Amino acid sequence: MTIPDPRHGLDADQLGAYFALIEAGDRLQRAVADQLAEHGLTHLQFSLLARLHDASTQAPDASLGGLRMNELADALVVSRSGLTYQLTQLEKTGLAERTTTPDDDRGVVARITPAGSTRIVETMPGHVALVKQYLFDVVTPDEIETMRTALGRVVEHLRPERRA
Amino acid sequence: MTIPDPRHGLDADQLGAYFALIEAGDRLQRAVADQLAEHGLTHLQFSLLARLHDASTQAPDASLGGLRMNELADALVVSRSGLTYQLTQLEKTGLAERTTTPDDDRGVVARITPAGSTRIVETMPGHVALVKQYLFDVVTPDEIETMRTALGRVVEHLRPERRA
DNA sequence: TAAGATTGACGCCTCAATCTTA
DNA sequence: TAAGATTGAGGCGTCAATCTTA
């Protein structure tokens, strides 16, 4: 589709793979978004809380376990302003909070609240079940492994970017 | 990452594949969006024009070669309202136009204009080059083929949805 | 009654500019 | 001067409601 002309440098199979990748990602995100909405979360909020939850469980000290805004923005595919916005939303609903860094007064660390952890724990089973249903029940383990390594490489080459 | 607990039904490799899929799709879309912006197009506008361009080149009659709004909305991952909005934008910039259907007065067919075709032809090489650089130069042909079939299956199971 | 499409309100996200501290 | 983060303006896309024709 869309001009399968060899001069353009991509053959039909490649184009098909590209479109399948984009469309699969889009549709998966859409299905996920619908399910997360039942728990009052957007996909980004969910990703954010999941990261913060992990950080909190791995923290050596209860007073730690947060993440810097910049770390989060780089880890998630989102601008810094978008992250600021969502963290504010999460603060309004009491699922996360801001703390100042001890060493650098410019920095802000985001941390999950107990309510946030509760929410994530409630949300996770349904989320995993949905991903399992739409992705892993349809794809063989070998295919999974291939995709994981191949897409990991793609992501690696795309990651160095920096955003506003 | 994010609670690799077997009780949740997904193991670490599966979770990794899922995250890689989402992130690869996101980052690819972002890189593509940046490049398309140089040609004054959003990703959705580009997809829209590409479809309409194909439809016009395959039309038996010059007066045909358009697509119904519903067809487009189902083909692209977008709501009908979103499609209406974008088609209006494309009309403003003269890249596409609306026509009434001959048989059903409720229907609207979208058609690409000569200016739209020119724009697509101008935009395509850079787009393909970017996709080639970030996706196909990093992934082997075997991996491509695996992804194409596997993700095609995923898309197939996700497609039946209907939207407002 | 239902199907095709559009409108208006609203939330999300990005960009550019700004503020604060290093 | 630069880094970390935020703000305000503006575009995009969704939902719910509406309009028109079948």
XYZ file of C-alpha atoms (C1' of nucleotides) in Angstrom:
372
model
C 0.000 0.000 0.000
C 0.971 3.567 -0.524
C 3.170 3.371 -3.558
C 4.969 0.021 -3.430
C 7.604 1.347 -5.743
C 11.081 -0.163 -5.372
C 12.620 3.213 -6.021
C 11.275 4.321 -2.701
C 13.468 1.821 -0.922
C 10.889 -0.362 0.767
C 9.243 -3.466 -0.608
C 5.717 -4.622 0.064
C 6.659 -6.856 2.985
C 8.573 -4.097 4.664
C 5.747 -1.648 4.229
C 3.356 -4.264 5.577
C 5.509 -4.811 8.638
C 5.760 -1.093 9.245
C 2.033 -0.556 8.990
C 1.349 -3.593 11.156
C 3.682 -2.264 13.802
C 2.076 1.156 13.875
C -1.434 -0.196 13.756
C -0.845 -2.896 16.349
C 0.643 -0.335 18.693
C -2.234 2.068 18.109
C -4.984 -0.465 18.564
C -3.353 -2.038 21.572
C -3.028 1.365 23.173
C -6.632 2.114 22.423
C -7.872 -1.118 23.976
C -5.624 -0.543 26.961
C -6.806 3.050 27.333
C -10.422 1.926 27.455
C -9.675 -0.563 30.170
C -7.555 1.807 32.218
C -10.288 4.427 32.001
C -12.442 2.104 34.084
C -9.911 2.627 36.831
C -9.765 6.364 36.252
C -6.336 6.370 34.665
C -4.932 7.398 31.330
C -2.226 5.284 29.788
C 0.436 7.788 30.686
C -0.774 8.069 34.249
C -0.691 4.318 34.510
C 2.859 4.111 33.168
C 3.901 6.855 35.509
C 2.381 5.221 38.545
C 3.805 1.841 37.574
C 7.303 3.303 37.417
C 6.875 5.126 40.673
C 5.451 2.054 42.309
C 8.443 0.000 41.264
C 10.791 2.705 42.460
C 9.082 2.770 45.835
C 9.238 -0.974 46.357
C 12.916 -1.061 45.520
C 13.859 1.847 47.716
C 16.248 1.049 50.550
C 14.701 3.742 52.702
C 11.060 4.639 53.096
C 11.905 8.290 52.665
C 13.349 7.566 49.227
C 11.777 5.684 46.353
C 10.977 8.568 44.061
C 12.131 9.526 40.583
C 13.336 12.774 39.082
C 11.200 14.429 36.460
C 13.926 14.180 33.878
C 14.410 10.488 34.468
C 10.711 9.925 34.023
C 10.441 12.036 30.897
C 13.270 10.108 29.297
C 11.912 6.746 30.316
C 8.376 7.413 29.166
C 7.671 8.764 25.725
C 6.447 12.184 26.786
C 7.616 15.787 26.866
C 8.661 17.391 30.126
C 5.641 19.665 30.038
C 3.349 16.714 29.503
C 4.891 15.029 32.478
C 4.474 18.125 34.619
C 0.824 18.244 33.635
C 0.161 14.620 34.473
C 1.991 14.726 37.753
C -0.199 17.662 38.724
C -3.260 15.604 37.840
C -1.999 12.728 39.947
C -1.409 15.097 42.842
C -4.966 16.378 42.576
C -6.299 12.861 42.867
C -3.851 12.008 45.615
C -2.095 9.211 43.768
C 1.343 10.799 43.650
C 3.198 13.725 45.180
C 6.102 16.079 44.582
C 9.124 16.332 46.811
C 12.176 18.517 46.563
C 15.531 16.894 46.082
C 17.934 17.027 48.992
C 21.007 17.879 46.917
C 19.751 19.981 44.019
C 17.095 22.582 44.719
C 16.168 22.759 41.065
C 15.125 19.149 40.988
C 11.773 17.610 41.776
C 11.223 14.003 42.708
C 7.901 12.407 42.062
C 6.738 9.760 44.474
C 3.760 7.470 44.617
C 1.390 7.677 47.583
C -0.147 4.698 49.369
C -3.375 5.468 47.528
C -1.442 5.363 44.280
C 0.058 2.009 45.098
C -3.366 0.685 45.951
C -4.694 1.916 42.636
C -1.887 0.296 40.672
C -2.334 -3.011 42.453
C -6.044 -2.897 41.711
C -5.514 -1.993 38.085
C -2.681 -4.324 37.190
C -4.536 -7.662 36.990
C -7.075 -6.397 34.473
C -4.382 -4.702 32.475
C -2.242 -7.805 32.305
C -5.254 -9.923 31.431
C -6.079 -7.647 28.533
C -2.540 -7.631 27.187
C -2.457 -11.368 27.524
C -5.716 -11.737 25.668
C -4.885 -9.486 22.754
C -1.180 -9.991 22.433
C 0.155 -13.151 23.988
C -2.725 -15.468 23.263
C -2.247 -14.696 19.576
C 1.534 -14.701 19.274
C 3.815 -17.688 19.829
C 6.665 -17.590 22.348
C 9.206 -17.677 19.530
C 7.602 -14.695 17.888
C 7.539 -12.868 21.193
C 11.240 -13.438 21.640
C 12.011 -12.250 18.122
C 9.933 -9.144 18.534
C 11.422 -8.365 21.903
C 14.997 -8.384 20.652
C 14.259 -6.740 17.320
C 12.109 -3.970 18.738
C 14.531 -3.510 21.585
C 17.147 -2.691 18.996
C 14.806 -0.270 17.265
C 14.040 1.495 20.502
C 17.707 1.714 21.332
C 18.408 3.595 18.119
C 15.471 5.887 18.609
C 16.047 6.704 22.239
C 18.903 9.262 22.244
C 16.492 12.041 21.346
C 15.942 14.899 23.735
C 12.746 16.884 24.023
C 11.623 20.265 25.353
C 9.508 -4.207 35.307
C 6.188 -3.324 36.810
C 5.624 -6.255 39.080
C 7.096 -9.286 37.291
C 4.970 -11.552 39.400
C 3.974 -14.884 37.802
C 0.564 -14.643 39.415
C -0.191 -11.771 37.105
C 0.025 -14.063 34.107
C 2.924 -12.546 32.228
C 6.591 -13.349 32.621
C 9.479 -10.940 32.290
C 10.072 -11.674 28.608
C 6.455 -11.115 27.750
C 6.323 -7.872 29.641
C 9.527 -6.819 27.913
C 8.067 -7.584 24.513
C 4.901 -5.668 25.313
C 6.782 -2.615 26.495
C 9.127 -2.776 23.528
C 6.167 -2.897 21.187
C 4.474 0.091 22.748
C 7.657 2.084 23.029
C 8.882 1.270 19.533
C 5.538 2.309 18.111
C 5.519 5.514 20.136
C 9.057 6.538 19.296
C 8.679 5.657 15.665
C 5.538 7.732 15.458
C 7.286 10.614 17.134
C 10.217 10.529 14.735
C 7.823 10.247 11.826
C 5.706 13.120 13.111
C 8.736 15.381 13.301
C 9.684 14.596 9.754
C 6.158 14.971 8.396
C 5.852 18.317 10.153
C 8.540 19.602 7.809
C 6.059 18.983 5.030
C 3.201 20.554 6.947
C 1.437 17.304 7.700
C 0.426 15.450 10.828
C 0.708 11.692 10.856
C -3.007 11.260 10.480
C -3.179 13.716 7.610
C -0.392 11.846 5.915
C -2.124 8.481 6.330
C -5.325 9.998 5.078
C -3.741 11.510 2.000
C -1.815 8.317 1.288
C -5.031 6.321 1.277
C -6.820 8.848 -0.848
C -3.920 9.019 -3.232
C -3.950 5.269 -3.672
C -7.686 5.312 -4.186
C -7.382 7.968 -6.865
C -4.681 6.141 -8.803
C -6.678 2.945 -8.803
C -9.919 4.538 -9.846
C -11.331 3.404 -13.195
C -12.890 6.794 -13.754
C -11.429 10.212 -13.051
C -14.669 11.262 -11.393
C -14.306 8.435 -8.869
C -11.339 7.604 -6.720
C -12.633 8.773 -3.381
C -13.396 7.017 -0.136
C -16.332 7.153 2.249
C -15.780 8.613 5.679
C -16.753 5.361 7.351
C -14.312 3.363 5.298
C -11.545 5.738 6.218
C -12.402 5.802 9.895
C -12.320 2.021 10.038
C -9.096 1.761 8.092
C -7.226 4.371 10.098
C -7.176 4.225 13.844
C -9.285 7.307 14.453
C -12.780 8.269 15.556
C -15.274 9.562 13.019
C -15.196 12.990 14.608
C -11.430 13.075 14.418
C -11.642 12.185 10.773
C -14.177 14.928 10.130
C -11.863 17.401 11.794
C -8.827 16.387 9.772
C -10.668 16.333 6.498
C -11.782 19.881 7.202
C -8.166 20.832 7.818
C -7.132 19.244 4.550
C -9.878 21.125 2.756
C -8.652 24.402 4.206
C -5.185 23.737 2.854
C -6.570 22.508 -0.446
C -5.111 19.022 -0.239
C -8.406 17.148 -0.205
C -12.084 17.802 -0.813
C -15.547 16.536 0.036
C -18.018 15.219 -2.492
C -21.505 13.887 -2.026
C -22.210 10.280 -2.888
C -24.359 9.636 -5.928
C -26.467 6.908 -4.329
C -26.733 7.840 -0.667
C -27.261 11.463 0.237
C -26.106 10.839 3.792
C -22.704 9.772 2.646
C -19.629 11.873 2.018
C -16.712 10.825 -0.114
C -13.327 12.314 0.526
C -11.062 12.802 -2.443
C -7.512 13.967 -2.856
C -6.813 17.049 -4.954
C -3.930 17.428 -7.411
C -2.205 19.589 -4.814
C -2.681 16.769 -2.311
C -1.153 14.230 -4.652
C 1.785 16.522 -5.235
C 2.291 16.885 -1.515
C 2.216 13.136 -0.942
C 4.682 12.496 -3.721
C 6.993 15.115 -2.265
C 6.684 13.765 1.228
C 6.947 10.059 0.562
C 10.669 9.690 -0.158
C 11.740 11.327 3.082
C 9.188 9.339 5.007
C 10.326 6.056 3.543
C 13.949 6.964 4.117
C 13.267 7.622 7.763
C 11.389 4.388 8.274
C 14.165 2.569 6.513
C 16.782 4.186 8.697
C 15.122 3.544 12.024
C 13.341 0.304 11.390
C 14.672 -1.702 8.509
C 18.343 -0.942 8.824
C 18.194 -2.341 12.339
C 15.978 -5.379 11.865
C 16.801 -8.441 9.769
C 14.502 -9.620 6.972
C 13.593 -12.714 8.976
C 12.600 -10.597 11.917
C 10.573 -8.360 9.635
C 8.681 -11.312 8.309
C 7.991 -12.662 11.781
C 6.757 -9.301 12.978
C 4.591 -8.794 9.961
C 2.701 -12.054 10.381
C 2.547 -11.938 14.172
C 1.427 -8.331 14.399
C -0.954 -8.858 11.533
C -2.668 -11.476 13.666
C -2.770 -9.117 16.621
C -4.316 -6.387 14.526
C -6.869 -8.793 13.143
C -8.095 -9.635 16.629
C -8.204 -6.014 17.662
C -9.898 -4.637 14.584
C -13.596 -5.526 15.015
C -14.086 -2.614 17.397
C -16.446 0.158 16.463
C -16.152 3.763 17.598
C -18.349 6.832 17.935
C -35.526 3.826 14.131
C -31.192 3.614 12.332
C -27.049 5.059 9.635
C -23.665 8.679 8.107
C -21.599 12.530 9.396
C -20.847 16.811 12.014
C -20.612 20.008 16.089
C -19.221 21.669 20.665
C -17.125 20.881 24.950
C -13.252 19.055 27.072
C -8.885 16.686 28.196
C -4.237 15.687 26.733
C 0.097 16.903 24.837
C 3.634 19.796 22.579
C 6.100 24.015 21.713
C 8.103 28.344 23.064
C 8.882 31.294 26.705
C 9.827 31.898 31.556
C 11.318 31.221 36.268
C 14.559 29.458 39.608
C 18.768 27.530 41.138
C 23.657 25.728 39.783
C 25.253 30.387 30.893
C 23.151 26.245 31.593
C 20.025 22.779 33.743
C 15.487 21.437 35.854
C 10.997 22.324 35.807
C 6.725 24.948 34.978
C 3.334 28.001 32.514
C 0.320 29.563 28.769
C -1.254 29.180 24.175
C -2.804 26.295 20.780
C -3.719 22.033 18.057
C -5.422 17.349 18.086
C -8.695 13.663 19.097
C -12.563 11.763 21.835
C -17.193 11.598 23.669
C -21.982 12.844 23.771
C -25.417 15.176 21.499
C -27.406 16.655 17.174
C -28.728 17.027 12.358
C -30.032 14.913 8.028
C -31.379 11.293 5.074
C -32.728 6.114 4.611
